[in-house]
Coordinates of C-alpha atoms in Angstrom, one line a residue:
X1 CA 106.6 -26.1 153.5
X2 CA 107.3 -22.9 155.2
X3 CA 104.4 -21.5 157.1
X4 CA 103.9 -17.7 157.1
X5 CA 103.6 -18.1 161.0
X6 CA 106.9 -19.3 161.9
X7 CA 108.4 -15.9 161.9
X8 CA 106.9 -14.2 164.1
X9 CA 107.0 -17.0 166.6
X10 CA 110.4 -17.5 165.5
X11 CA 110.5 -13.7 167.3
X12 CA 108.7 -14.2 169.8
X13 CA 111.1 -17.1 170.7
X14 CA 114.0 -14.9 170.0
X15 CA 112.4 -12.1 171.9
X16 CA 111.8 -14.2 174.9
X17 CA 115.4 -15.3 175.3
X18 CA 116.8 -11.2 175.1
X19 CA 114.4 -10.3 177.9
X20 CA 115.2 -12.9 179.8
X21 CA 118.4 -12.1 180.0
X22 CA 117.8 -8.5 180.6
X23 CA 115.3 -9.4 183.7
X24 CA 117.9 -11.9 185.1
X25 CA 120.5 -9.5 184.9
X26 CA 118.8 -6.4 187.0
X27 CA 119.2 -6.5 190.6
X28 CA 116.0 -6.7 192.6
X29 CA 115.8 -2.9 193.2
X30 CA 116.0 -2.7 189.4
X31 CA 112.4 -3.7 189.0
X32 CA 110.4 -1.2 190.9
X33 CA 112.9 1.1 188.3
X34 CA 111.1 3.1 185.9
X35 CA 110.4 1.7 182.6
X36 CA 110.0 3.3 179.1
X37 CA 106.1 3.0 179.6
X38 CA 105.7 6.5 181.4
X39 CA 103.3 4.9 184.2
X40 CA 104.7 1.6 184.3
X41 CA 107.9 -0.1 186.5
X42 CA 109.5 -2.5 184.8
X43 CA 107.7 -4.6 187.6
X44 CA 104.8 -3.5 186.2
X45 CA 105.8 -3.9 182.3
X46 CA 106.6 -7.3 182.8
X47 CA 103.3 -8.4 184.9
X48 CA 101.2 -6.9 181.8
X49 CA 102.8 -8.5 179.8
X50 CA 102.7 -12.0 181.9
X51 CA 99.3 -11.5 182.3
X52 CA 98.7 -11.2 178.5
X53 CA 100.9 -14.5 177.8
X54 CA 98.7 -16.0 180.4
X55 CA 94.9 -14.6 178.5
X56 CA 96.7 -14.9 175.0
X57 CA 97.3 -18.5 175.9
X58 CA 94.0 -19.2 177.5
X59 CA 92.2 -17.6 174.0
X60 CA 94.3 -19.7 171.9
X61 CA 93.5 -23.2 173.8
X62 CA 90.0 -22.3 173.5
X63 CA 90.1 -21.4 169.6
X64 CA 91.9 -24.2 168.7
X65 CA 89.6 -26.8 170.4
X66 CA 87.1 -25.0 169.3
X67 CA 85.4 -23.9 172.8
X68 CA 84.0 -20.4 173.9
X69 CA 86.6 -18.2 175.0
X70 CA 86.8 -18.3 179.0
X71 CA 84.1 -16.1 180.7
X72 CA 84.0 -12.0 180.5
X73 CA 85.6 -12.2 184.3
X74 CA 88.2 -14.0 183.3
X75 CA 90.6 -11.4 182.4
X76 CA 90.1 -9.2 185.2
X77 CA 90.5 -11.9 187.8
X78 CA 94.0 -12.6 185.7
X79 CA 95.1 -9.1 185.9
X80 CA 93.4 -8.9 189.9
X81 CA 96.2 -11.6 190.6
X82 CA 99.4 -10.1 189.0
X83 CA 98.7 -6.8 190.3
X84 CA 98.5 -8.3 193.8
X85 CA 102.0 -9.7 193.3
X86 CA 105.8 -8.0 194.5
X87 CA 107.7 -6.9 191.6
X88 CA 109.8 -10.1 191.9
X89 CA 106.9 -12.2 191.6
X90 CA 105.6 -10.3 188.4
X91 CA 109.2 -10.3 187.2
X92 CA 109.4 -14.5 187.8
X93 CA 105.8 -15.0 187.3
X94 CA 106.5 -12.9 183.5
X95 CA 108.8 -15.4 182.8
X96 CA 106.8 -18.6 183.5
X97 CA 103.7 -17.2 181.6
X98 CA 105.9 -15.7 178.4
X99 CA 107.6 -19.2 178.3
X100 CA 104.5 -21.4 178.0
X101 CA 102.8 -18.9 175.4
X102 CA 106.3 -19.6 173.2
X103 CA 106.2 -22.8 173.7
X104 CA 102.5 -23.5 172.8
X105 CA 103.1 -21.4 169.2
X106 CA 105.9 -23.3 168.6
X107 CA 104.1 -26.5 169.6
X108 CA 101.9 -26.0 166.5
X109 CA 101.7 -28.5 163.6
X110 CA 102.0 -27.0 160.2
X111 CA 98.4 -28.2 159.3
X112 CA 97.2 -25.8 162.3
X113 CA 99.6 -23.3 161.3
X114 CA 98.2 -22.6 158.4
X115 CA 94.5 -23.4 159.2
X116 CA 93.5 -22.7 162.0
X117 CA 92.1 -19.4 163.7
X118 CA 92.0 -17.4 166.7
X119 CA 89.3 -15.1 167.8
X120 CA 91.5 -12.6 169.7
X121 CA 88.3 -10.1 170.5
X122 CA 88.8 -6.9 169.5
X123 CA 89.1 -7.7 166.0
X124 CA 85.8 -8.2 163.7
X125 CA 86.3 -11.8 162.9
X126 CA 88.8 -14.9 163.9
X127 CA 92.3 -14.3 162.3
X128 CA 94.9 -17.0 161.5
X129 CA 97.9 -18.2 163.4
X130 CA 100.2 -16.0 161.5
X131 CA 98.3 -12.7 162.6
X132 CA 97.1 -13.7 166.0
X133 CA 101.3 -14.4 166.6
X134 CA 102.6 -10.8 164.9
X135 CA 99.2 -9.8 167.1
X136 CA 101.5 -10.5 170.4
X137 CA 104.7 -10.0 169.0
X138 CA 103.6 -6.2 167.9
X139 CA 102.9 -6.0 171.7
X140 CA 105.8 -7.8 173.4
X141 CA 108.1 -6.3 171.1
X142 CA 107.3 -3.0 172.4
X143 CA 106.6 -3.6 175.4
X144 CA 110.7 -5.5 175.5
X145 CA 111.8 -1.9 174.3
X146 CA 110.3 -0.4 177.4
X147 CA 112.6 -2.8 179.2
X148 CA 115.5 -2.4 177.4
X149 CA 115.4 1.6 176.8
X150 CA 115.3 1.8 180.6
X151 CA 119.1 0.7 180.8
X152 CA 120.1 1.8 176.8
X153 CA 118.2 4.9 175.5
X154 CA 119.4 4.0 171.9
X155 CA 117.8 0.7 172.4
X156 CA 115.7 -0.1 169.2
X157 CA 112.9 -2.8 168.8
X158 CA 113.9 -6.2 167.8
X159 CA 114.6 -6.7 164.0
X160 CA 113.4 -9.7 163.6
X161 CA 109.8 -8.4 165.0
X162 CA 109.8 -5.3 162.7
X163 CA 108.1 -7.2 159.8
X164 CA 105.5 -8.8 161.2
X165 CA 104.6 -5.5 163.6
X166 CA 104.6 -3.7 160.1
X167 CA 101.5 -6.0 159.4
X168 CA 100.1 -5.2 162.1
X169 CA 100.2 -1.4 162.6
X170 CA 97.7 -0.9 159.9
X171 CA 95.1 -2.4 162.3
X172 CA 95.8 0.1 164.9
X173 CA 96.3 3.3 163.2
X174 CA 92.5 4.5 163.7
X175 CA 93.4 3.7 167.7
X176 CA 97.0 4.9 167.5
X177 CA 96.3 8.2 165.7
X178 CA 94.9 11.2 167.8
X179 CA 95.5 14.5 165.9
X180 CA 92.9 16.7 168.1
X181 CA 93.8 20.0 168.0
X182 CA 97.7 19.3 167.2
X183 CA 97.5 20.7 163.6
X184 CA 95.0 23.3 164.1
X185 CA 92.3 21.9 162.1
X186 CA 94.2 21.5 159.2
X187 CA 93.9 18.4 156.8
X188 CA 97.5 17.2 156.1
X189 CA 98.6 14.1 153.6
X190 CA 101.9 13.0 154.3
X191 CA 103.9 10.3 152.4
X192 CA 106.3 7.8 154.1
X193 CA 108.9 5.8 153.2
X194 CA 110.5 3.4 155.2
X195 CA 114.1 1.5 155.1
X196 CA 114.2 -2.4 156.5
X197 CA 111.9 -3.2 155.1
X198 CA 110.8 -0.6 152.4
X199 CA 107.5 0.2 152.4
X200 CA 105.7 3.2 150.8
X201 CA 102.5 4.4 152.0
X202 CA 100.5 7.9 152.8
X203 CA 99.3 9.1 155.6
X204 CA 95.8 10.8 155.9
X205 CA 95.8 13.4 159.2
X206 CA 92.4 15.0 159.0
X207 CA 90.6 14.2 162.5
X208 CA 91.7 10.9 162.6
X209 CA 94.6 9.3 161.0
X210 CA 93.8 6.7 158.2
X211 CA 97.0 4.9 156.1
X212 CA 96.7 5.8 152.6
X213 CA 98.2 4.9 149.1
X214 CA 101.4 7.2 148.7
X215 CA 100.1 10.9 147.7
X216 CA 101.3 12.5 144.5
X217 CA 101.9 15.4 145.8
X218 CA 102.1 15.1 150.0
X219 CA 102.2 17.7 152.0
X220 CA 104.9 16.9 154.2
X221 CA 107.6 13.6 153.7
X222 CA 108.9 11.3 156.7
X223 CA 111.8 8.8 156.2
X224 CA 113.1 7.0 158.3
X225 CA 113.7 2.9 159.1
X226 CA 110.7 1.0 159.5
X227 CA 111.7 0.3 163.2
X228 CA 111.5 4.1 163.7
X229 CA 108.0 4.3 162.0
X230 CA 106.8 1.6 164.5
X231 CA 108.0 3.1 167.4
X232 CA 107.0 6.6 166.4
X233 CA 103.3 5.5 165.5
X234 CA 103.3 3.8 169.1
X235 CA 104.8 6.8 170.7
X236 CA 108.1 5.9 171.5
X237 CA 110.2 8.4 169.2
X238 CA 110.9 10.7 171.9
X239 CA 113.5 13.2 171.0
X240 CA 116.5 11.1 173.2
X241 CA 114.9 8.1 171.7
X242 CA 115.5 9.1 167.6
X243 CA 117.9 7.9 165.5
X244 CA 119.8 10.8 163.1
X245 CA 118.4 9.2 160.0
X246 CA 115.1 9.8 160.8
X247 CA 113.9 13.4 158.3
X248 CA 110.4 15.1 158.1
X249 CA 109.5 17.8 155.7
X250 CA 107.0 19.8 154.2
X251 CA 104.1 20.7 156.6
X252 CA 104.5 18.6 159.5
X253 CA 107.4 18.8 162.1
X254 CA 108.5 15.4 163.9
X255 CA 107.5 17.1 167.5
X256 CA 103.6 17.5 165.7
X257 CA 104.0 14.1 164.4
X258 CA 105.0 12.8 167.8
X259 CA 101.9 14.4 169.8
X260 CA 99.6 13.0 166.9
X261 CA 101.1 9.3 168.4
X262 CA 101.3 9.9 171.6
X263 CA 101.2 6.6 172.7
X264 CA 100.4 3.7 175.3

């Protein structure tokens, strides 16, 4: 029996091995480089995103045996102690933490993977293996880009992630979304359809932005490959950054659409 969770750990694993080789392969000047996270080093991509594996993995032990999660210090005495490290230490330290995350997912029985559940706090209620996984790919996935994109600006995310981050953008849209003032009050439905996988959806931009059935009649169209829509909604379509396949019509240009996402 196939598990709906081996796929994206199956990516993270995957995804793990590509940075690794990417980190190993800069020189040590390389990490104190600038990353495609417009505040972050690569130093300082890779400690946020050791210091996630390490509270991801900490939350997961404690879900699965059924334990409170570790006290409301406990993360910022985590993130205290990357910050305080040299860019070679969060770049080794990454590593170390990353690894033993992977390891524990893939360490999972299929009875667990399919039954238990993680209480990842910031979500409503405990969620299963499947999601709490695609949870952390979504967000090493991207982060990785911001890795790679700092040495390849057509780098794209990982296709093997792209699914399971599909999944999990409709959590994040309300967070992700930020119209303000970028359409001038106006209330705009746009329909997408995306390429690898294809998906059809709508797109409500009023002062918020809420995912919708496709419109009948939308007033603007985006298409484009479902790794473009993911990095777009996350901010990461700049202008250097987007493929020639990517089309928007109708009501919305792509430069509106990229200041309504503009990002983490």
């Amino acid at each position: 029996m196939t598990s709906t969770a081996d796929h994206p750990i199956k990516a993270l694993r995957s995804g793990h091995q590509r940075i690794e080789a990417l980190v190993r392969a800069l020189p040590p000047e390389g990490l104190s480089g600038p990353s495609g996270a417009s505040e972050w080093t690569i130093a300082q991509v890779l400690s946020h995103l050791g210091s996630g594996a390490e509270i991801g993995l900490a939350g997961l032990e404690s879900s699965l045996a059924g334990t409170p999660k570790p006290a409301g210090d406990f993360n910022q005495g985590v993130w205290d102690r990357w910050n305080a490290m040299t860019p070679a230490e969060q770049a080794a330290g990454f590593l170390t933490s990353n690894e033993n995350l992977v390891n524990r997912y893939e360490g999972l029985d299929e009875r667990t993977r399919t039954q238990a559940t993680v209480d990842l706090g910031f979500l409503p209620a405990p969620v299963d293996i499947a999601t709490a996984a695609s949870f952390r790919l979504n967000e090493f996935a991207l982060h990785a880009w911001d890795v790679a994109v700092a040495g390849d600006p057509d780098a794209i995310v990982a296709a093997d992630a792209v699914e399971p981050m599909m999944a999990v953008v409709p959590y994040l849209i309300g967070w992700l979304g930020k119209p303000a003032s970028v359409l001038d009050g106006r209330n705009l439905t746009a329909a997408v359809h995306t390429t690898s996988p294809e998906r059809d959806f709508g797109l409500a931009l009023t002062d918020k932005v809420e995912l919708t059935a496709t419109p009948a009649e939308p007033d603007a169209t985006v298409t484009l490959a479902a790794e473009s829509w993911i990095r777009l909604a996350t901010g990461r379509l700049a202008a250097r950054h987007t493929p020639s396949a990517v089309a928007v019509s109708g009501a919305v240009t792509l430069d509106q659409l990229r200041r309504v996402f503009p990002g983490f």
